Coordinates of C-alpha atoms in Angstrom, one line a residue:
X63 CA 21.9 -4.8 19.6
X64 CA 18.2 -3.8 18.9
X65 CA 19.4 0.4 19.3
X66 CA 22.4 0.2 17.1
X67 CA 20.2 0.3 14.1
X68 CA 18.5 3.8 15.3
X69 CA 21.5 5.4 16.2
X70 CA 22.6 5.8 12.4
X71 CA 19.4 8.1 12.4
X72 CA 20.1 11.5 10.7
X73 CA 19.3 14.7 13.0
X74 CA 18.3 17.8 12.0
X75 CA 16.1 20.4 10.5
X76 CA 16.0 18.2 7.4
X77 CA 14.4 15.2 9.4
X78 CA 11.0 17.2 9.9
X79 CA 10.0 17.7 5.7
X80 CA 7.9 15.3 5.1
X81 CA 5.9 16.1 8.4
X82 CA 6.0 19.7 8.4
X83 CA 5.1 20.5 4.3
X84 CA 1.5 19.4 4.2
X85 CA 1.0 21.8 6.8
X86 CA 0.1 25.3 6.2
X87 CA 2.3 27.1 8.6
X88 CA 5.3 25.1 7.7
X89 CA 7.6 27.8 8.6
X90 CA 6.3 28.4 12.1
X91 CA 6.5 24.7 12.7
X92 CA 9.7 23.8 11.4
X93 CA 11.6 26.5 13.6
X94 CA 9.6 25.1 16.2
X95 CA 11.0 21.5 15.8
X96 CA 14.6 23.5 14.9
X97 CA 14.6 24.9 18.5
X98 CA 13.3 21.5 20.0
X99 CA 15.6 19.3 18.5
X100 CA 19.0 20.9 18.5
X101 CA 18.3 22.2 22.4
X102 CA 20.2 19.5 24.4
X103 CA 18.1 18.4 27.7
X104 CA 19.1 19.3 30.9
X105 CA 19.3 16.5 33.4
X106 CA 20.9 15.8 36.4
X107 CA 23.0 12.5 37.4
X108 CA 20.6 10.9 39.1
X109 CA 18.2 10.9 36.4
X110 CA 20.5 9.8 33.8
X111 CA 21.8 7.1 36.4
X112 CA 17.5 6.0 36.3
X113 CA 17.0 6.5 33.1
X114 CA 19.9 4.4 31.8
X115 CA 18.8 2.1 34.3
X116 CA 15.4 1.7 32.4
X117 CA 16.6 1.9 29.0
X118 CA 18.7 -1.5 30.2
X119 CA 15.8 -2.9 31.6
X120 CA 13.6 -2.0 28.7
X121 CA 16.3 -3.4 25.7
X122 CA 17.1 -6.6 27.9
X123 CA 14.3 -8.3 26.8
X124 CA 14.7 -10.5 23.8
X125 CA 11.4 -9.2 22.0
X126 CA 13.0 -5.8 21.6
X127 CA 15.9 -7.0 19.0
X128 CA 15.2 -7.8 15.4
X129 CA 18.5 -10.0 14.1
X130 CA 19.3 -9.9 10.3
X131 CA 18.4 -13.2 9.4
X132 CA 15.5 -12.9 11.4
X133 CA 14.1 -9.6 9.2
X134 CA 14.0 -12.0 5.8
X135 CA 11.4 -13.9 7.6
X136 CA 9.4 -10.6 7.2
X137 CA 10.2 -9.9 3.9
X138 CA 8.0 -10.7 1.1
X139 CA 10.3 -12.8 -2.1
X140 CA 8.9 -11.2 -5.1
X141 CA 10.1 -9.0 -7.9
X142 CA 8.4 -5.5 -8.3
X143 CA 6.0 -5.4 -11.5
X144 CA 7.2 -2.0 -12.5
X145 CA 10.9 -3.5 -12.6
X146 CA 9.7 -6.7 -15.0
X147 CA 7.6 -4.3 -17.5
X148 CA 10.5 -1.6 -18.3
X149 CA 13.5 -3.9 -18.4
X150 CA 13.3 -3.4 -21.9
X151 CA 13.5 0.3 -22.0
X152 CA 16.7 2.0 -21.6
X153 CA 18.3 1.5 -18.9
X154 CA 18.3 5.7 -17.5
X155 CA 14.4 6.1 -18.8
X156 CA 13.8 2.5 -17.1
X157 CA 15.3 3.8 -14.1
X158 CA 13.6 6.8 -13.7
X159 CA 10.6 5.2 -14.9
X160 CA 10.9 2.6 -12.2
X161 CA 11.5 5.3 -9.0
X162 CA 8.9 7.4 -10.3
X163 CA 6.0 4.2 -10.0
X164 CA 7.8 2.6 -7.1
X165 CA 7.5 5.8 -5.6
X166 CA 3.6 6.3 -5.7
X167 CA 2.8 2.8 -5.1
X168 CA 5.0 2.4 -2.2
X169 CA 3.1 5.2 -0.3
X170 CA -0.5 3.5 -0.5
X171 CA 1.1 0.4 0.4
X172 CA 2.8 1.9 3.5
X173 CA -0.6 3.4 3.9
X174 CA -2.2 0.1 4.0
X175 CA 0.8 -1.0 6.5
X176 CA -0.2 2.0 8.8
X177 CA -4.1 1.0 8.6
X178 CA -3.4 -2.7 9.1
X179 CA -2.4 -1.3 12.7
X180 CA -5.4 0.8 13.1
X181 CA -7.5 -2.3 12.7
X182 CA -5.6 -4.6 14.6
X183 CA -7.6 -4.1 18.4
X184 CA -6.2 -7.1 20.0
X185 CA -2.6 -5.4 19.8
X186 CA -4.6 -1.9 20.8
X187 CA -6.1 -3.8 23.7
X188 CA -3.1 -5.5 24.9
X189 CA -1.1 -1.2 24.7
X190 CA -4.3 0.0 26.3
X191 CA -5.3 1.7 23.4
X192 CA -8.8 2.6 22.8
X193 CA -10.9 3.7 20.3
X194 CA -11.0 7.1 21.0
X195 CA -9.9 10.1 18.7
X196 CA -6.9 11.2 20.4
X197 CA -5.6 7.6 21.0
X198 CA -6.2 6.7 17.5
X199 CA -4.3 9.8 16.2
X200 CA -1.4 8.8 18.2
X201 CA -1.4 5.5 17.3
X202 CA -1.7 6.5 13.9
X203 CA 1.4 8.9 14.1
X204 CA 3.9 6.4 15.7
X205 CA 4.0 3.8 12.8
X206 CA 3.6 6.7 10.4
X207 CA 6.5 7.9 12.3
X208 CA 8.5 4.7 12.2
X209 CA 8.8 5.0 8.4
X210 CA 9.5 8.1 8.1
X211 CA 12.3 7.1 10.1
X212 CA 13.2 5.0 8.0
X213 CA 12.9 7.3 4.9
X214 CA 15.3 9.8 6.3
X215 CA 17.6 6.8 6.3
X216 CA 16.9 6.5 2.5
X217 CA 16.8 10.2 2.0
X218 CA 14.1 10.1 -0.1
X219 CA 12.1 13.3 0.6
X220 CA 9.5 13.0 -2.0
X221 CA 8.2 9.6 -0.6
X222 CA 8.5 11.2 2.6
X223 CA 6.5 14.0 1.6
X224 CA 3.4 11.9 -0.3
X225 CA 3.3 9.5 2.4
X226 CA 1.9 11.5 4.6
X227 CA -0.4 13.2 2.5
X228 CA -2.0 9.6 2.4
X229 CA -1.8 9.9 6.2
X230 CA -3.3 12.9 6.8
X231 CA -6.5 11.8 4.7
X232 CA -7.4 10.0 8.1
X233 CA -7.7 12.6 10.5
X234 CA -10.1 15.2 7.8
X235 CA -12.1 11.9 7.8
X236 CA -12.4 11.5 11.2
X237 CA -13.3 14.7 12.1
X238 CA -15.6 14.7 9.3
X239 CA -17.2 11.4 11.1
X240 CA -17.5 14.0 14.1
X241 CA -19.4 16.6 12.2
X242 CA -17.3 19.3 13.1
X243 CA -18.9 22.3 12.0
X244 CA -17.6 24.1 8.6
X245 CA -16.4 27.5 10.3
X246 CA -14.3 25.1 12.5
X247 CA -13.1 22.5 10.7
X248 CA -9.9 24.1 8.9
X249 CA -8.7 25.2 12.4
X250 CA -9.5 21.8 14.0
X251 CA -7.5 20.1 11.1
X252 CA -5.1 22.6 11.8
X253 CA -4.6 21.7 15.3
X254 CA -4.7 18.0 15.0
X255 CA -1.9 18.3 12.6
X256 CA 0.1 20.4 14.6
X257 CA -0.4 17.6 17.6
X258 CA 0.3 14.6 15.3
X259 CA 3.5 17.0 14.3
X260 CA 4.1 17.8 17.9
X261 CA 4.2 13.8 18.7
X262 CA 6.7 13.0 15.8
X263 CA 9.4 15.7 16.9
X264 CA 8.7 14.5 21.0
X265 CA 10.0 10.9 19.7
X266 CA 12.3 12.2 17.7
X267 CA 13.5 13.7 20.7
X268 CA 13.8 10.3 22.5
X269 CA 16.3 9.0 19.5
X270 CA 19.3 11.9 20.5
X271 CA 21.2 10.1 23.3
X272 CA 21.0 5.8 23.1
X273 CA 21.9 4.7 26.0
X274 CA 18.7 5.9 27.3
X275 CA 16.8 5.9 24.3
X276 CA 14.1 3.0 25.3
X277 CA 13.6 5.3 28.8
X278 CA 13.1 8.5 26.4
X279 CA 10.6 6.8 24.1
X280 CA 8.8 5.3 26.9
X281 CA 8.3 8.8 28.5
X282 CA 6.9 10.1 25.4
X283 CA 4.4 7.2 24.6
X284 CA 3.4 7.9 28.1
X285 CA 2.7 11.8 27.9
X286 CA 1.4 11.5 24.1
X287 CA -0.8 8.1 23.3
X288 CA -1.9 7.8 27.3
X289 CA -1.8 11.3 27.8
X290 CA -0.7 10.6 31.7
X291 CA -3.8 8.8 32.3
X292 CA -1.7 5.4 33.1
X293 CA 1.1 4.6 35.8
X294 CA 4.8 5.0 34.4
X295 CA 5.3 1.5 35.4
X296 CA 2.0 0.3 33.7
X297 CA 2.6 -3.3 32.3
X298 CA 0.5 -1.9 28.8
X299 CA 3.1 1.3 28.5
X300 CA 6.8 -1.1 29.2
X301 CA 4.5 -3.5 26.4
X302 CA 3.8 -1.1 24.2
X303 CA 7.7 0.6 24.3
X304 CA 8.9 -2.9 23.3
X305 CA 6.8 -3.1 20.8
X306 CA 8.1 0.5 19.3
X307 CA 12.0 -0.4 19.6
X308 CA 11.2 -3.5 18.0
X309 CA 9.3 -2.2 15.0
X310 CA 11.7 0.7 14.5
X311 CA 14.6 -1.5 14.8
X312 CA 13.3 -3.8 12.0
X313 CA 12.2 -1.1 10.0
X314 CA 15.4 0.4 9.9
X315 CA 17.0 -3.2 8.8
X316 CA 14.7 -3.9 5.7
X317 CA 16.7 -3.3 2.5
X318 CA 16.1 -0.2 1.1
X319 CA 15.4 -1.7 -2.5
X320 CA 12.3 -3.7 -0.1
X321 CA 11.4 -0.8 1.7
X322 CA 11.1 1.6 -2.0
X323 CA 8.1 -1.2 -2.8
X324 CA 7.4 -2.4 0.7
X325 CA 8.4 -5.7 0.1
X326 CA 7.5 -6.6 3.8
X327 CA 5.4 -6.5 6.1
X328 CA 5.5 -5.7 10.0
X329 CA 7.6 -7.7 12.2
X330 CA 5.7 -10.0 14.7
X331 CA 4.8 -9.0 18.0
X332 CA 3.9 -12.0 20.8
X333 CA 1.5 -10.7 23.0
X334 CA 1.5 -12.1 26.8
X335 CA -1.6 -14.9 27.6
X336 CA -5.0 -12.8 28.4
X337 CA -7.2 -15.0 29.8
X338 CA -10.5 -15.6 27.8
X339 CA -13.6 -13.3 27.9
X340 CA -15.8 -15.8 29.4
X341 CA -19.0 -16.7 27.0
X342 CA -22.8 -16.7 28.0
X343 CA -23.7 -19.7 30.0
X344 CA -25.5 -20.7 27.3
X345 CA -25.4 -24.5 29.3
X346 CA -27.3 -23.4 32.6
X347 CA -30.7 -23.7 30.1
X348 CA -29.9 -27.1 29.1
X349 CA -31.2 -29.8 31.4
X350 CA -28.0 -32.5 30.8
X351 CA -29.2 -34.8 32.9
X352 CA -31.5 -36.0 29.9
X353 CA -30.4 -37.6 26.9
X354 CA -30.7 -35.3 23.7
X355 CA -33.6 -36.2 21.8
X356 CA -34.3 -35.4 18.4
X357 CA -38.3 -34.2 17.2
X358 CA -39.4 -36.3 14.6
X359 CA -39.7 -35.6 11.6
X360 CA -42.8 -33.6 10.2
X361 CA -44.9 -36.5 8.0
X362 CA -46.1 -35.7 4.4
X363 CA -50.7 -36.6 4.8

């Protein structure tokens, strides 16, 4: 099952470090995702009975599972370099050696990962995602929250921690794009933080209970990337929640000894048949009912 995977998740103050430490009210924001996460939701039957429903709906479809055999296709067959220059060293200061580089070069490549989504706009056109900053941020902070899912699997907190510090270089440059002014900016980076921090701990949030995980996760895409400004049952938003318990699901498969020099790459994602953007009718000014002729050549006097 593609949710089997995510259930192994580990819970828990712990699984908001590597959000919450570049910030500069860390200990404001990690009571804040304390009291969020360990509060249990009130629902009633009926909306368990729906959401259930959904969730079953949602995970039905084939796309959403990512098999075993299926995540080799994905991964990338070649020995890490810092592995093949210190096999010769002992094997403790090899090994330390070799986490310490795989460490810091992991990060940028997961960065690159995360960007490589940024600059993909036919997937952003087919979720309904725009340009725009907000839309952008969010986009941004669900795959940079899919592997830090994945790194609480690990339990690597330092690679937690210096992955997002790579992350967070996007949003100072995109406000700095917006010429915020100087006596505003620190608070504006501020906030954006705290709602990039504030979308990581919803979806966590969606992750507690997994027979209505997909249902959860769909909510959330739909109050923090749309911001309500689509339908519930917009085709884009069931789209784009596929697309999340797919990627999560496959991220959580990779091998960790993959993951630690991401050895991969992102699991694909069949978009439905849009029909063509029709081009100019460049061949209204062309009179077809003539045969092409060709000018002749210019003579040399």
């Amino acid at each position: 099952m593609a949710l089997r995977a995510i259930a192994n998740i580990p819970r828990g103050p712990r699984a908001a470090v590597g959000l919450g430490r570049p910030l500069q009210r860390r200990t404001a924001l990690m009571r804040k995702g304390q009291t969020i996460t360990e509060t249990e939701d009130v629902i009633t039957q009926e909306e368990l009975t729906k959401l259930q429903y959904q969730s079953a709906m949602i995970v039905s479809d084939p796309i959403c599972d990512v098999g075993e055999k299926e995540v080799r296709d994905f991964l990338i067959p070649t020995k890490p370099p810092a592995r093949l220059l210190m096999d010769w060293l002992p094997k403790p200061i090899g090994d330390w050696l070799w986490w310490r580089s795989g460490r810091a070069k992991t990060t940028e490549k997961l960065f690159r990962l995360v960007l490589e989504r940024l600059e993909n706009k036919p997937l952003m056109e087919a979720f309904g995602i725009t340009m725009g900053f907000n839309h952008q941020l969010y986009w941004l902070t669900l795959h940079a929250w899919i592997f830090h899912q994945k790194m609480l699997q690990i339990g690597d907190d330092r690679m937690d921690y210096y992955f997002f510090e790579h992350i967070w270089v996007l949003p100072k440059t995109w406000l700095l794009i917006k010429r915020v002014p100087d006596y505003r900016f620190s608070s504006e980076l501020r906030n954006t933080m705290e709602y990039s921090y504030g979308g990581c701990v919803a979806l966590d949030r969606a992750l507690r209970r997994g027979d209505i995980l997909a249902a959860r996760l769909q909510e959330q895409l739909h109050a923090n990337i749309h911001s309500g400004e689509i339908q519930k049952d917009d085709k884009r938003l069931l789209l784009l929640t596929k697309y999340t318990v797919r990627q999560l699901s496959y991220i959580l498969r990779v091998p960790h000894d993959d993951f630690i020099f991401a050895n991969f790459v992102w699991a694909d994602f069949p978009l439905p048949a849009y029909p063509a953007r029709p081009l100019p009718n460049r061949g209204a000014l062309i009179d077809r009912s003539r045969p092409a002729t060709r000018m002749p050549p210019t003579q040399r006097r």
